[in-house]
C-alpha positions in Angstrom: 139.5 145.1 120.4 137.2 147.1 122.7 137.4 146.2 126.4 134.3 144.5 127.7 132.3 146.4 130.3 133.3 144.8 133.7 129.6 144.9 134.9 128.6 142.9 131.8 131.4 140.4 132.5 130.0 140.0 136.0 126.4 139.7 134.9 127.4 136.8 132.6 128.6 134.9 135.6 125.2 135.1 137.4 123.0 132.1 136.5 119.9 134.2 136.9 120.8 136.2 133.9 122.2 133.5 131.6 119.3 133.7 129.2 119.9 137.4 128.4 121.5 138.4 125.1 124.4 140.9 124.7 122.0 143.8 124.0 119.9 143.0 127.1 123.0 142.6 129.2 124.3 146.0 127.9 120.9 147.6 128.8 120.9 146.0 132.3 124.5 147.1 132.9 123.3 150.7 132.5 121.0 150.5 135.6 123.3 148.4 137.8 125.2 150.2 140.6 128.5 148.7 141.9 129.1 149.2 145.6 131.6 147.9 148.2 130.8 147.2 151.8 133.1 146.5 154.7 132.9 143.3 156.8 130.0 143.1 159.3 127.9 145.7 157.5 124.1 145.3 158.0 122.7 145.8 154.5 119.1 145.8 155.7 117.1 144.6 158.7 113.9 142.7 159.2 110.9 145.0 158.6 112.8 147.5 156.4 111.2 148.8 153.2 112.2 147.0 150.0 113.9 149.1 147.4 116.8 147.1 145.9 117.9 143.7 144.6 121.5 142.6 145.3 123.9 140.4 143.4 127.1 139.4 145.2 130.3 139.9 143.1 132.8 139.2 145.8 132.6 138.1 149.5 129.8 136.4 151.4 126.8 137.5 153.4 124.7 136.0 156.2 120.9 135.9 156.0 119.1 135.6 159.3 116.4 136.5 161.7 116.2 137.4 165.4 114.1 135.2 167.7 111.9 136.5 170.5 114.8 136.9 172.8 116.8 138.9 170.3 119.2 136.0 169.5 120.4 135.8 165.9 119.6 132.7 163.9 121.5 132.4 160.6 119.3 130.9 157.9 121.8 130.8 155.0 125.1 132.1 153.8 125.4 133.4 150.2 128.5 133.9 148.1 129.6 135.2 144.7 127.0 135.2 141.9 124.2 134.5 144.3 121.6 137.1 145.1 119.1 138.3 147.7 116.3 140.8 148.3 114.0 139.5 145.5 111.1 138.3 147.7 110.3 141.6 149.2 110.5 143.3 145.8 108.0 140.8 144.3 105.4 140.9 147.0 105.8 144.5 148.2 106.1 143.4 151.9 108.9 144.6 154.2 112.1 142.6 154.4 111.6 139.3 156.1 115.2 138.8 157.3 118.4 140.8 157.9 121.4 140.5 155.7 124.9 141.2 157.0 128.3 141.0 155.2 130.4 138.1 156.5 133.4 139.5 154.5 134.2 142.7 152.7 131.9 142.5 149.8 131.3 144.0 146.3 127.7 144.1 145.2 125.7 144.8 142.1 122.5 146.7 143.1 119.4 147.0 141.0 116.6 149.3 141.9 113.1 148.0 142.6 111.7 149.7 139.5 114.4 148.3 137.1 114.2 144.8 138.6 110.5 144.7 138.0 111.0 145.8 134.4 113.4 142.8 133.9 110.9 140.4 135.3 108.0 141.7 133.2 110.0 141.5 130.0 112.0 138.3 130.4 110.0 135.1 131.2 113.2 133.1 131.4 114.6 135.3 134.2 111.3 135.1 136.1 111.3 131.3 135.7 114.9 131.0 136.9 114.0 133.2 139.9 111.0 131.1 140.8 113.1 127.9 140.6 115.6 129.5 143.0 112.8 130.6 145.4 111.5 127.0 145.4 114.9 125.7 146.2 115.4 128.1 149.1 111.9 127.3 150.4 112.8 123.6 150.5 116.0 124.4 152.4 114.0 126.6 154.8 111.6 123.7 155.4 114.5 121.3 156.1 115.9 123.8 158.6 112.5 124.2 160.3 112.2 120.4 160.5 115.6 120.0 162.0 114.9 122.7 164.6 111.7 121.0 165.5 112.7 117.4 165.5 116.5 117.2 166.1 118.4 117.8 169.2 121.4 120.1 169.2 123.8 117.2 168.4 121.7 116.4 165.3 121.5 120.0 164.1 125.2 120.5 164.4 125.9 117.2 162.6 123.5 118.1 159.8 125.0 121.6 159.5 128.6 120.4 159.3 127.6 117.8 156.7 125.9 120.5 154.6 128.7 122.9 154.8 131.2 120.2 153.8 129.1 119.1 150.9 129.1 115.6 152.2 130.6 113.4 154.8 133.4 111.5 152.9 136.4 110.8 155.1 138.9 113.7 155.0 136.5 116.3 153.6 137.1 119.8 155.0 134.7 122.7 155.5 136.1 125.7 153.6 134.8 128.3 156.0 136.5 129.1 159.3 133.8 128.7 161.9 133.6 129.9 165.4 131.4 128.1 167.9 129.2 131.3 168.1 128.6 131.2 164.3 127.6 127.5 164.5 125.3 128.3 167.4 123.6 131.0 165.3 123.1 128.6 162.5 121.5 125.8 164.5 119.5 127.9 167.0 121.4 126.9 170.1 123.6 128.4 172.8 127.4 128.7 172.2 128.0 126.6 175.3 125.9 123.7 174.0 127.6 123.9 170.6 131.0 123.8 172.3 130.1 120.7 174.1 128.8 119.0 170.9 132.0 120.0 169.0 134.1 118.6 171.9 132.2 115.3 171.8 132.5 115.0 168.0 136.3 115.7 168.3 136.9 113.2 171.1 134.9 110.5 169.3 137.0 111.0 166.2 134.2 112.3 163.9 136.0 115.6 163.3 139.2 117.4 163.9 139.8 121.2 164.0 142.9 123.0 162.8 143.0 126.8 162.7 139.2 127.0 163.0 138.8 124.7 159.9 136.8 121.5 160.6 137.7 118.3 158.8 135.1 115.4 158.8 136.6 111.9 159.3 133.5 109.7 159.2 129.8 110.0 158.8 128.3 112.2 161.4 125.4 110.7 163.4 122.2 112.9 163.5 121.0 111.1 166.6 122.8 110.2 169.8 
């Protein structure tokens, strides 16, 4: 039995391409480039020209922006079989955020020209992409709302609940998080986040072991 192309195997794991048949996956695999990146590599920055679409095979990336003072704000964290870079390719505008590898990563990269050919020929792929853009827009709106209406305590509580996937007693956040990472995700200073984490720990809401946070009861969004 012939060994399956590893790129095709990876493409089949990506929800965006689940509507493609074997022949279409084979054709797509011919234009995909596999590339590995070390941890903490900036793949592109805000304002860069758009020339590629990325699919994550292994590892995770942070997507973020820099505020007026140059402080990083992490908008989202993406992992295996998720993708990024599609918005700028679709509207032709420069990159609206930076993307940096959180871990060592392996990526599938598709050029702007080849990506547009896929979208023009496969309505299902375009529809799936639009649904994902809509979901990300809702998440962005929620984040903007929390930044505008919640204090730092509320933002941290909301973030921890999101990362844990809920607030059931005993649920643990998979990621090892530093106070600086949390601060970047909620748009606050590391010192303020450290104070909030200390209060949550002292009040029995969370515990921390080896940088992994466990939630023990529902986190209050308002103090």
